[in-house]
XYZ file of C-alpha atoms in Angstrom:
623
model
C 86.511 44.607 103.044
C 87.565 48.217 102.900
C 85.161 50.771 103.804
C 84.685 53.563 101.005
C 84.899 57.394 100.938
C 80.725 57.649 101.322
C 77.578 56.147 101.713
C 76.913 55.540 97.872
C 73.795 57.067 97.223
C 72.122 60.615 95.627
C 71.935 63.130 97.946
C 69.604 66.385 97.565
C 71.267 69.800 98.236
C 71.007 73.258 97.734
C 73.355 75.556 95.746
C 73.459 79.409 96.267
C 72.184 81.403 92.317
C 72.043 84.749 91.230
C 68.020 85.109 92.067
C 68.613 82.657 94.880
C 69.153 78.854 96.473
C 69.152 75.855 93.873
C 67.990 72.905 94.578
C 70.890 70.007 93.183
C 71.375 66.239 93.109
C 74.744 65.316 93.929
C 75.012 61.070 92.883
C 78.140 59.866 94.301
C 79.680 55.966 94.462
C 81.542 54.277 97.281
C 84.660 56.121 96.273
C 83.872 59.219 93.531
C 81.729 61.696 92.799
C 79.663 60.188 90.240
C 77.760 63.648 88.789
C 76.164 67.077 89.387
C 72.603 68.039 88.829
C 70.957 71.080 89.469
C 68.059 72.796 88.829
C 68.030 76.212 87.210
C 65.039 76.536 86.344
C 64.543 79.555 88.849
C 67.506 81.183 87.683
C 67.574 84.146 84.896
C 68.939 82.449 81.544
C 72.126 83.375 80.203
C 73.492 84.712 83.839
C 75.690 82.294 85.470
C 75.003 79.325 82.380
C 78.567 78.960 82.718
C 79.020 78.153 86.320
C 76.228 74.929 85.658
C 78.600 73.698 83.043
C 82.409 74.642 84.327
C 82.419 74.022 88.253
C 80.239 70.087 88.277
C 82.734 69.436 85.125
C 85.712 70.020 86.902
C 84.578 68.668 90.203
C 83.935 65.017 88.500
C 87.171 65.712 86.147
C 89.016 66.568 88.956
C 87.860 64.665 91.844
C 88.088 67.677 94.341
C 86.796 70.508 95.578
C 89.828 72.745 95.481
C 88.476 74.854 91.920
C 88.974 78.257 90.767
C 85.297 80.141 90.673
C 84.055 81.359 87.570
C 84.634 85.304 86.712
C 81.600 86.986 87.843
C 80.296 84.468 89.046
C 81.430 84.200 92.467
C 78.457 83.528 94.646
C 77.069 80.559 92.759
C 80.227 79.289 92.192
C 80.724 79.072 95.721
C 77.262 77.825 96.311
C 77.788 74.810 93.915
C 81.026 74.322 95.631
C 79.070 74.107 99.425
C 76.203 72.067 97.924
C 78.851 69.711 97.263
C 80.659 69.855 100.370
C 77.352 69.542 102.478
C 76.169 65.765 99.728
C 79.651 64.854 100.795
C 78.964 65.199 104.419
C 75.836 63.799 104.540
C 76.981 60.599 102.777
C 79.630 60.120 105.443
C 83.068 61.406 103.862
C 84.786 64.104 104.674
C 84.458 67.283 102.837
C 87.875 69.202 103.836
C 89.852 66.425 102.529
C 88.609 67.380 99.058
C 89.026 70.739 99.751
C 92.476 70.344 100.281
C 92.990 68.079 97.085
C 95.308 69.488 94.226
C 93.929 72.315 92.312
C 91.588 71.249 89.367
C 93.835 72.341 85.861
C 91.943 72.311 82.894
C 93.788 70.620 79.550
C 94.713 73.777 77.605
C 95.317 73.647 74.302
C 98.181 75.665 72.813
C 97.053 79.329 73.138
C 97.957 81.546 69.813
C 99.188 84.490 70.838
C 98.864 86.579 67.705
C 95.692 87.257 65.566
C 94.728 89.308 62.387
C 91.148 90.765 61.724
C 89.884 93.379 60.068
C 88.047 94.582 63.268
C 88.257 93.799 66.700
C 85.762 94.316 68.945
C 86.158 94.425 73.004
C 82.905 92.956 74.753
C 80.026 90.379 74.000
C 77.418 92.734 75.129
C 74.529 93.748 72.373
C 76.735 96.453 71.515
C 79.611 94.414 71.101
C 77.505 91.414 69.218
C 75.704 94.495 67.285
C 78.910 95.677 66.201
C 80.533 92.615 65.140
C 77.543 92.021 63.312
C 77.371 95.094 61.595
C 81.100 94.824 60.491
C 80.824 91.430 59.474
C 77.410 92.084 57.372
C 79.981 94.449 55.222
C 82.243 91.779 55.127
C 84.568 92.022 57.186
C 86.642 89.493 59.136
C 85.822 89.927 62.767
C 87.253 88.653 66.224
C 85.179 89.502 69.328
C 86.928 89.823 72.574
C 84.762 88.836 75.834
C 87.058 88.668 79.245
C 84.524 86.540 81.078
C 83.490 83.206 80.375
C 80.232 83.436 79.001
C 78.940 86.260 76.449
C 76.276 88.803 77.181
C 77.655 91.373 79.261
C 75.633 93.213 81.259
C 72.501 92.860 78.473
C 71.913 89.541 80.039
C 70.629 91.563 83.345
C 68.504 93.593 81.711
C 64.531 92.977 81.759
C 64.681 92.757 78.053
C 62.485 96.016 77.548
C 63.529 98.262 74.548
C 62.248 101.624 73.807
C 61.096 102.749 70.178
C 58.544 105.179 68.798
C 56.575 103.249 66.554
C 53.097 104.933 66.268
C 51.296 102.795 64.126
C 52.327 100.031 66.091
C 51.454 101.662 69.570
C 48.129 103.329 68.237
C 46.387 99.521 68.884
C 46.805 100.002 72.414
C 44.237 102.454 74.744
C 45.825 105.134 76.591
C 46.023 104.387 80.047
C 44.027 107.425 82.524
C 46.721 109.989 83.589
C 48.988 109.853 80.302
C 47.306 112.590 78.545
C 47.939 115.033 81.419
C 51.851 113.823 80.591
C 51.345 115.205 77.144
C 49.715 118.412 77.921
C 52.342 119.178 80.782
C 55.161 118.707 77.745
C 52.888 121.058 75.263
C 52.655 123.260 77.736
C 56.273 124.001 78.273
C 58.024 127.049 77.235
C 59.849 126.563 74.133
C 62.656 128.951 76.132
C 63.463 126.098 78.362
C 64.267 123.842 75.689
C 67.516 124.294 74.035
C 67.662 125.681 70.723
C 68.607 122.863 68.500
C 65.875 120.410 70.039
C 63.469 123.333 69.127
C 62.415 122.458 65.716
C 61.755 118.697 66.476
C 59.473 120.512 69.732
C 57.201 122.455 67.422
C 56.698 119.783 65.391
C 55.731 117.661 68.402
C 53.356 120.463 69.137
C 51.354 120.256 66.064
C 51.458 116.731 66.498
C 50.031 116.610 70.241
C 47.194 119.363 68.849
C 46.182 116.789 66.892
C 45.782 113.963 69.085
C 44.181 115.839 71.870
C 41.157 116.673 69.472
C 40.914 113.297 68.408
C 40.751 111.911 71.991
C 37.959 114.838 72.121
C 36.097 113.104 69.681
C 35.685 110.449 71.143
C 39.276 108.376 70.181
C 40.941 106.682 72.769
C 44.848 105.067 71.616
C 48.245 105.397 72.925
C 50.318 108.178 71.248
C 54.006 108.198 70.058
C 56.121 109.846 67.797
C 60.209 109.747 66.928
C 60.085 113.723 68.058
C 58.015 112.754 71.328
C 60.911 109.824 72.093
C 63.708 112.576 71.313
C 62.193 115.563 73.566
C 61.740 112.678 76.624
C 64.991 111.377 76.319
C 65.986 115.397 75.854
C 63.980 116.476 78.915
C 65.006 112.734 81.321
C 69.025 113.605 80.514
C 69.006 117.205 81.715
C 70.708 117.516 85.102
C 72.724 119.980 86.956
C 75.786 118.982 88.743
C 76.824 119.779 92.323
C 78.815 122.739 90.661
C 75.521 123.581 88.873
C 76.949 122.661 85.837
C 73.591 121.340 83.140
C 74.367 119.212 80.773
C 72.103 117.449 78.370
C 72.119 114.989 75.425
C 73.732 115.782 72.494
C 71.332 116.631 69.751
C 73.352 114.984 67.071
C 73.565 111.669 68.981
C 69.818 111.715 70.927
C 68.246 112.444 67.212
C 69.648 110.153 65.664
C 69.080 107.034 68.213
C 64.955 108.373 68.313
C 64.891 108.249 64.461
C 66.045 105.439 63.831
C 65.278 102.969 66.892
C 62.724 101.654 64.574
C 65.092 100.956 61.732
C 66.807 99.291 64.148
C 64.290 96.941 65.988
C 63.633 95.961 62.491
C 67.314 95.227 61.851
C 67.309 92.836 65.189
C 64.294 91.068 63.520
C 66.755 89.685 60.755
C 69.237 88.670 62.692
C 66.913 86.360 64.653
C 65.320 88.267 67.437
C 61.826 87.516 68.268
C 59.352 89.979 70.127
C 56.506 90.031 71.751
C 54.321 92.670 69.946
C 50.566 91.976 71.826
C 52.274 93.880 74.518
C 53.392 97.468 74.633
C 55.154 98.366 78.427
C 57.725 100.489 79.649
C 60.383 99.866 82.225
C 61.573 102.236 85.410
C 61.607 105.453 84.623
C 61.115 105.510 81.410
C 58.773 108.484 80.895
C 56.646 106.677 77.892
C 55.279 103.334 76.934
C 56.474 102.644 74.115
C 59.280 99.180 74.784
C 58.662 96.131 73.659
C 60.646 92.264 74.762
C 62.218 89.779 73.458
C 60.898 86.067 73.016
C 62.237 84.752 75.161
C 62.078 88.048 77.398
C 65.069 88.857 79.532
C 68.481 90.360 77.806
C 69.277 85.961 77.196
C 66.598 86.784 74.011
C 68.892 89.086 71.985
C 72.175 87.497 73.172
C 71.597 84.078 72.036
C 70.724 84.790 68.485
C 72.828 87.367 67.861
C 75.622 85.232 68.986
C 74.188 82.780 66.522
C 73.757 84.959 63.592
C 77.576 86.061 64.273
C 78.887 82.704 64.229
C 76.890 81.619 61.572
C 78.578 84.518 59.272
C 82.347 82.671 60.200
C 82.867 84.827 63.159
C 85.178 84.449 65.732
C 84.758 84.758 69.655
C 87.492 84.364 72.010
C 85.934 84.005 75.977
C 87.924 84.578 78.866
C 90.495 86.830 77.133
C 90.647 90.461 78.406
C 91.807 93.315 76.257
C 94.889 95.692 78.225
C 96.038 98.011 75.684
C 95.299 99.294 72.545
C 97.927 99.264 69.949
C 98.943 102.938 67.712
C 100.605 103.162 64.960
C 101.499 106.528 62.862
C 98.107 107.871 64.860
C 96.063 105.094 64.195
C 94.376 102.291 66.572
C 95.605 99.022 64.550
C 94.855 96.237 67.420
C 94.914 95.441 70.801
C 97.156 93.759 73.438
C 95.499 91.292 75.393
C 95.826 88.685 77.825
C 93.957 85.085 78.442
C 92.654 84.042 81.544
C 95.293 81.415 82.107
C 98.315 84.329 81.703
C 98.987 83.815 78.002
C 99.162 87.115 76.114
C 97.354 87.391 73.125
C 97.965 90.136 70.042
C 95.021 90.827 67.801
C 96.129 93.219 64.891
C 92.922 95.256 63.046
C 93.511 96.091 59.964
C 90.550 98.417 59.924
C 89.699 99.699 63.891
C 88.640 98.119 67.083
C 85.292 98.841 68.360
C 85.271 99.922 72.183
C 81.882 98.292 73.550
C 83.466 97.215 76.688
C 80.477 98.823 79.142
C 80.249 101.252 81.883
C 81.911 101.021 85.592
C 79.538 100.503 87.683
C 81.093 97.525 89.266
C 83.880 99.864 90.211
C 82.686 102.099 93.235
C 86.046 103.419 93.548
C 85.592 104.342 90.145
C 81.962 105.292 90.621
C 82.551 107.714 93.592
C 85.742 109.531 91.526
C 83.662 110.716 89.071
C 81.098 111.353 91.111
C 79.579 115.154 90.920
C 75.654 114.219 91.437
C 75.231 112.289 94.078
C 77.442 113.381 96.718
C 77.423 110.565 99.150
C 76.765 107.638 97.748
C 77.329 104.689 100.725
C 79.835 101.954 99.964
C 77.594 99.085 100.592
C 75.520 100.327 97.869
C 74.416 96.910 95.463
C 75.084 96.989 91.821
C 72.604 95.257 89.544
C 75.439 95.645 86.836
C 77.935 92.140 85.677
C 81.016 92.267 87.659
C 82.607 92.862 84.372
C 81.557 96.214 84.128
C 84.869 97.952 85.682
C 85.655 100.653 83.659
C 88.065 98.801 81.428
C 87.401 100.960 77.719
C 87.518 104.381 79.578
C 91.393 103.221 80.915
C 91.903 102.143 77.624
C 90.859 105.332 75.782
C 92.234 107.740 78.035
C 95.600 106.444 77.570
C 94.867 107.489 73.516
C 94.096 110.802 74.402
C 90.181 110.429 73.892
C 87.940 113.036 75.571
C 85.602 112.078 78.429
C 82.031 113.310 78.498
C 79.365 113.548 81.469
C 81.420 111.724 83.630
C 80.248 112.923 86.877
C 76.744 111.332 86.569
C 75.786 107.463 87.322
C 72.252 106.468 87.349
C 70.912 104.072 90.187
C 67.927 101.844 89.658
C 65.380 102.121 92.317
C 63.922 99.064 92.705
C 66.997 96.386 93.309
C 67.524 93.734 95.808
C 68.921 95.580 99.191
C 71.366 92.685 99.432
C 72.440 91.329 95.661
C 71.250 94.635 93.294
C 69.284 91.992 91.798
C 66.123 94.145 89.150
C 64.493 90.569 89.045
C 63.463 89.594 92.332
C 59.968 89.515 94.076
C 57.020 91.463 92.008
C 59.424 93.648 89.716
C 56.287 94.992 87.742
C 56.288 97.927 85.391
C 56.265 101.582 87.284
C 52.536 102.499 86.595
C 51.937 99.480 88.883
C 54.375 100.407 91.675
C 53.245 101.300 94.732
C 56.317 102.511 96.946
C 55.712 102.855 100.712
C 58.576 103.344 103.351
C 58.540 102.078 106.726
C 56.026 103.496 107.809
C 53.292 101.823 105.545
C 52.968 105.371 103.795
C 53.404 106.388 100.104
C 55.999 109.330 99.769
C 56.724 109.672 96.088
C 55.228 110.231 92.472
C 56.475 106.413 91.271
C 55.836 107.565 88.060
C 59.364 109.987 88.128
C 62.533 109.444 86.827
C 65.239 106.939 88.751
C 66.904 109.606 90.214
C 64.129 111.198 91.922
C 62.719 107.793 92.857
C 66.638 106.980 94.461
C 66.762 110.590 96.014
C 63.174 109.687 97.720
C 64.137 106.353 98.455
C 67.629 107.763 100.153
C 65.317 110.279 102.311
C 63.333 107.160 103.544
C 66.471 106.071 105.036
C 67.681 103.450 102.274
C 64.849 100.706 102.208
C 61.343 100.657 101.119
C 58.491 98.069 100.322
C 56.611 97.217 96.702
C 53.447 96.311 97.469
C 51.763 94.783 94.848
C 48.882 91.787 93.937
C 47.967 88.983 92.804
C 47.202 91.375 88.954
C 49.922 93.011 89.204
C 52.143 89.662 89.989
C 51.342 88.736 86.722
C 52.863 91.593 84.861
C 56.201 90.929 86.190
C 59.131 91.443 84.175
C 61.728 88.638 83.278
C 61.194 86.259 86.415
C 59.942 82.552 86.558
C 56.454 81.096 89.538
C 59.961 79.533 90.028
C 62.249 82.493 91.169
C 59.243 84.046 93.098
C 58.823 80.850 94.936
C 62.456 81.016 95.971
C 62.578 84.799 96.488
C 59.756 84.142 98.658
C 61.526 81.656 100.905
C 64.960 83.955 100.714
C 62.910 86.615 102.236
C 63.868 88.751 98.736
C 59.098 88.811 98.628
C 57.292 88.286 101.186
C 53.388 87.084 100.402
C 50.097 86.701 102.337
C 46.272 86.152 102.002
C 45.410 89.718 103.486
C 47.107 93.360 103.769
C 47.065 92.849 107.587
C 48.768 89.698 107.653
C 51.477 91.502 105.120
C 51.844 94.418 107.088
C 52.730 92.296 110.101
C 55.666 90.341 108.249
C 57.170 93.569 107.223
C 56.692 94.930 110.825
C 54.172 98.059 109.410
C 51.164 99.210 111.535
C 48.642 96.988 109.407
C 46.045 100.150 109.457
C 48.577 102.783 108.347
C 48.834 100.153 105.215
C 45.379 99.581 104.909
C 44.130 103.273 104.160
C 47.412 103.925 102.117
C 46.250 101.083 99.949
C 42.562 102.179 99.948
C 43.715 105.922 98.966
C 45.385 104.714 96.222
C 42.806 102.685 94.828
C 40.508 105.401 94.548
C 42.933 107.538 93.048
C 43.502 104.405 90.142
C 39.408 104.488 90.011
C 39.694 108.742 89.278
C 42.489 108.693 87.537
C 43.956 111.137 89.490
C 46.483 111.122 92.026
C 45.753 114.424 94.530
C 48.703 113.156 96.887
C 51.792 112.815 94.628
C 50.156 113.275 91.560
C 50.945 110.415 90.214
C 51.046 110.408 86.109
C 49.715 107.131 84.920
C 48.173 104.284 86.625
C 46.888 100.519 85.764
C 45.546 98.143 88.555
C 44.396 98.559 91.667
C 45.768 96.522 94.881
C 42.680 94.318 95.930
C 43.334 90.782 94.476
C 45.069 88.295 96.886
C 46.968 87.058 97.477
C 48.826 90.226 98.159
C 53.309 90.779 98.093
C 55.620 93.158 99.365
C 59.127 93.554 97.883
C 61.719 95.059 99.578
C 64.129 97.860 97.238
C 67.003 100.083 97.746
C 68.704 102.246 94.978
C 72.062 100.212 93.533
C 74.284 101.673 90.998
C 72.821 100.692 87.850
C 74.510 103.153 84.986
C 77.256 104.983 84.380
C 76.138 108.139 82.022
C 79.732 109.332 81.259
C 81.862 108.052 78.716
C 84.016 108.295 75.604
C 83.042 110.626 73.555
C 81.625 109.807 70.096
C 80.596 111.170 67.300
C 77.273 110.284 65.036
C 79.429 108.071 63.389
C 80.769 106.506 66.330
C 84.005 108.073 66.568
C 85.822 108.070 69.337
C 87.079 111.697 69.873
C 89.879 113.112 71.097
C 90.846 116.185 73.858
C 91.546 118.393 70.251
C 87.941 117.461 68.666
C 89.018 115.379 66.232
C 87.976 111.969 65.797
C 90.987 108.744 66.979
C 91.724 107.197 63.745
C 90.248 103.230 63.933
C 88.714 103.571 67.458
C 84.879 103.347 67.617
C 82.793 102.913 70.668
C 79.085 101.948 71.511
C 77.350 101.052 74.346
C 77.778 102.234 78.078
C 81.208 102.588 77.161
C 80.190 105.768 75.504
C 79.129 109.529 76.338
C 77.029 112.439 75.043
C 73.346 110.902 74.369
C 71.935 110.156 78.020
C 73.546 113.127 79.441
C 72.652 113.105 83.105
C 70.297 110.550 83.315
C 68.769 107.885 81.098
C 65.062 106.787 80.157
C 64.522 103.203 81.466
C 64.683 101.061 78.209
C 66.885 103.595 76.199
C 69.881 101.515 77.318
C 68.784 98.439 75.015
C 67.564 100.650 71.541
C 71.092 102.819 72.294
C 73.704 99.699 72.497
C 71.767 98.013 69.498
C 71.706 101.503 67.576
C 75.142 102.408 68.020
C 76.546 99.004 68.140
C 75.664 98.561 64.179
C 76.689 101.813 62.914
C 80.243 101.435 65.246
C 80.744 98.055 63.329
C 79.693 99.333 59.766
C 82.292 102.180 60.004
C 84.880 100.330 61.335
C 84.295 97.765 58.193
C 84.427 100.591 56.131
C 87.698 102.625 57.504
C 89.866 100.837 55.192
């Protein structure tokens, strides 16, 4: 009798993810591999979903080992690939012989390589699925482009929290202690320092703030908000000065019309199927305000999947794994694009009425990133990226070779509090910022965490790179966008680290366990007063006293890329001579002039959503 390949039998293994090791179930017979199963349940939805379905598929199909990874995403591609390799080895056969197999090709149907729509639009992002939405709502005929397998963009990485003044909304929540002393440091500023067509909007904010510090005089304690609060923070978080000392700041056009009508436009998502979670008001890193609210389910998977729904429900078309190259002029005007399938194939998608540019930022590119550079200076080239792979820069090739004009491109935004190794936002206790508690090396706070991501990266930098979260059992369970699941395993990667007692803590982190200790008692008096005499700290929530208690190791990573094409209200693309590119509209990262030199945590989301709709309404209409 001939002996088989393996030891039949299902073998467990583990698979490298985006937040960390999978467990999987590899089945195989005497001779095949029979199937794939693994667990994602401690993975963040909508991030790699491709990889579970594409690389077991072809594997089986295939019989071999010898597959092309999925496009951005590498690592667990890889990691399925191993887990394989490693059932294979333990059931006797021989794992290099399937390596060495013939390449796994996919049955392709015919490719067409020429396409008509009225609009076009270049990236599956919640720009890009805003825009196609909003052109297709006017009826339109719409193709979205995505050039990686799976839709989302870099929205799926987000935590899901999206900024909006909504006053009557917020009003049912108490003011936390410290965030009054925020207000009266804004009504306090001279109107001088503001610039001069933001100072309308700030005298009305005045009159506003007069009136909610004598109600919480009377007794009234509620969280304020208005749309002219939202538009002086994002105002007053985008003004930076270059290494040249250039300042730039948002343009008033654009930054007034995203506060005004973020609203308008959270309702908007609401009829195309998202759900959100409105017992609970928060507010990401750096954001300056609470004021966001998330998704159901929470995570950037809750707008992405229905959006995508809503748009295919209308007839409309996605093409995946097709990258645009080129944008196609005629007499002045964009009418398509030139672009090219993942298998070679060039595809030709003619737009009768524009293309919409929501393609994101670069900050997968550090070449890119440190070209433009005129903030940071120095910026290491290990530096993580919490951004999609995807994000490379593509739209700003494509509109500089139409002549469009560049704004704020020497700014790019890192987010504090990543993963030192992957970039990853999500790992460990990634809690909102009036619950951080940063403390370097040492065991010793050294910042406000309360500021804005740059000066939280700029601190973090001065610390020598690497710092610790330390955080409890409380605050554990106000963690954004992460599973018991993906702790567990962050845990076990060494991405947390978790113990009964501060001591015990400080000694896995190699801190002087007293020196952590009385930071951690200082700071829980200054939660008790309210007051912060150290850093002065604007706006606190729980103490650190209920075990069990974790520590989370962060460094800055590139997180986004302020510069961009520049738009108009509209969502023009303009040109070098003012004047706005006939057919070519742009949302998203992809775009300049409203963040200016640095952006509010959870203006991102209400921006791409924003800007996405009214990019694909005036496209539909530029007939």
């Amino acid at each position: 009798m001939t002996k088989g390949l393996f030891e039949p039998g299902s073998y467990s293994v583990r698979a490298a993810g985006h937040n960390g090791s999978l467990p999987m179930e590899v089945t195989l017979t005497d001779d095949r591999i029979k199937s794939i199963e693994i667990d994602t349940s401690g993975e963040s939805k909508g991030i790699t979903s491709p990889v579970f379905e594409r690389i077991p598929k072809a594997i089986i199909e295939g019989q071999t080992l010898n597959v092309d990874t999925v496009s951005g995403a590498t690592v667990t591609s890889k990691g399925i690939l191993a887990g394989v390799a490693d059932a294979i080895e333990a059931a006797g056969g021989d794992p290099e012989e399937f390596r060495n197999r013939p390449k796994y090709q996919a049955d392709q149907a015919d490719s067409p390589d020429e396409k008509s729509a009225d609009v076009v639009v270049l990236g599956s992002g919640g720009a890009g699925l805003s825009a196609a939405i909003g052109a297709i709502d006017k009826g339109a005929k719409v193709i979205l482009l995505e050039k990686f397998p799976s839709l989302g963009g870099n929205t799926t990485r987000t935590g899901g929290q999206i900024n909006s003044a909504d006053p009557e909304w917020q009003k049912g929540f108490d003011a936390f202690p410290g965030e009054v002393n925020n207000l009266k440091g804004i009504y306090q500023m001279d109107e001088a320092n503001i610039p001069e067509a933001y100072r309308p909007q700030f005298r009305e904010l005045k009159d506003e703030l007069e009136k909610y510090f004598a109600d919480m005089e009377k007794g009234e304690n509620y969280l304020f908000d208005s749309e002219n609060l939202f538009c002086i923070q994002t105002l007053l978080g985008g003004t930076r000065k270059d290494l040249d000392g250039h300042v730039t700041y948002g343009n008033y056009d654009l930054v007034s019309n995203l506060t005004h009508k973020g609203r308008q436009t959270i309702e908007w998502m609401k009829t195309k199927g998202v759900e959100f979670d409105e017992e609970h008001v928060t507010e990401p890193v750096g954001a300056s305000w609470r004021r966001a609210r998330e998704p159901i389910p929470t995570g950037g998977y809750g707008f992405i999947d229905p959006l995508q729904k809503y748009f295919t429900q209308q007839g409309g078309e996605i093409i995946t794994d097709c990258q645009a190259k080129e944008l196609l002029v005629e007499d002045g005007k964009i009418v398509g694009v030139k672009a090219q399938y993942s298998n070679g194939n060039d595809l030709t998608v003619h737009a009768k009425s524009g293309v919409v540019m929501a393609t994101g930022g670069y900050s997968a590119n550090y070449e890119m990133v440190k070209k433009y550079d005129n903030y940071w200076g120095n910026l290491p080239e290990t530096i993580p990226t919490t951004n999609s792979p995807a994000l490379t820069g593509d739209g700003i090739a494509m509109g500089l070779s139409v002549n469009a004009a560049l704004v704020d491109m020497g700014f790019a935004q890192l987010m504090p509090s990543a993963d030192p190794i992957t970039g990853n936002i999500f790992s460990g206790i990634d809690c909102p910022p009036s619950d951080f508690v940063f403390v370097n090396l040492e065991g010793k706070r050294f910042v406000n965490e309360y500021g804005t991501r740059d000066q939280l990266c700029q601190a973090i930098f001065d610390q020598g790179g690497l710092i610790y979260n330390i955080s409890d059992k409380n605050i554990a369970a106000t963690r954004f966008n992460s599973t018991d699941e993906q702790l567990e395993n962050d845990i076990k990667n060494d991405a947390c680290f978790r113990a009964d007692t501060l001591e015990e803590l400080a000694e896995q982190i190699n801190i002087d366990p007293e020196v952590l200790v009385d930071t951690i008692e200082k700071y829980n008096q200054y939660v008790e007063d309210g007051h912060d005499p150290e850093f002065n700290k604007g706006s606190f929530n729980y103490k650190v006293e209920v075990p069990p208690f974790y520590a989370t190791p962060r460094s800055p990573a590139t997180h986004h890329t302020m510069g961009g094409l520049k738009i108009n209200v509209n969502a023009q693309v303009i040109n070098e001579a003012g004047e706005a590119i006939d057919g070519l509209f742009a949302a998203g990262e992809v775009a300049g002039g409203i963040h200016a030199g640095n952006r509010l945590g959870g203006n991102a989301l209400i921006d791409i959503f924003t800007y996405g709709r009214i990019a694909g309404e005036n496209a539909a209409s530029n007939r």
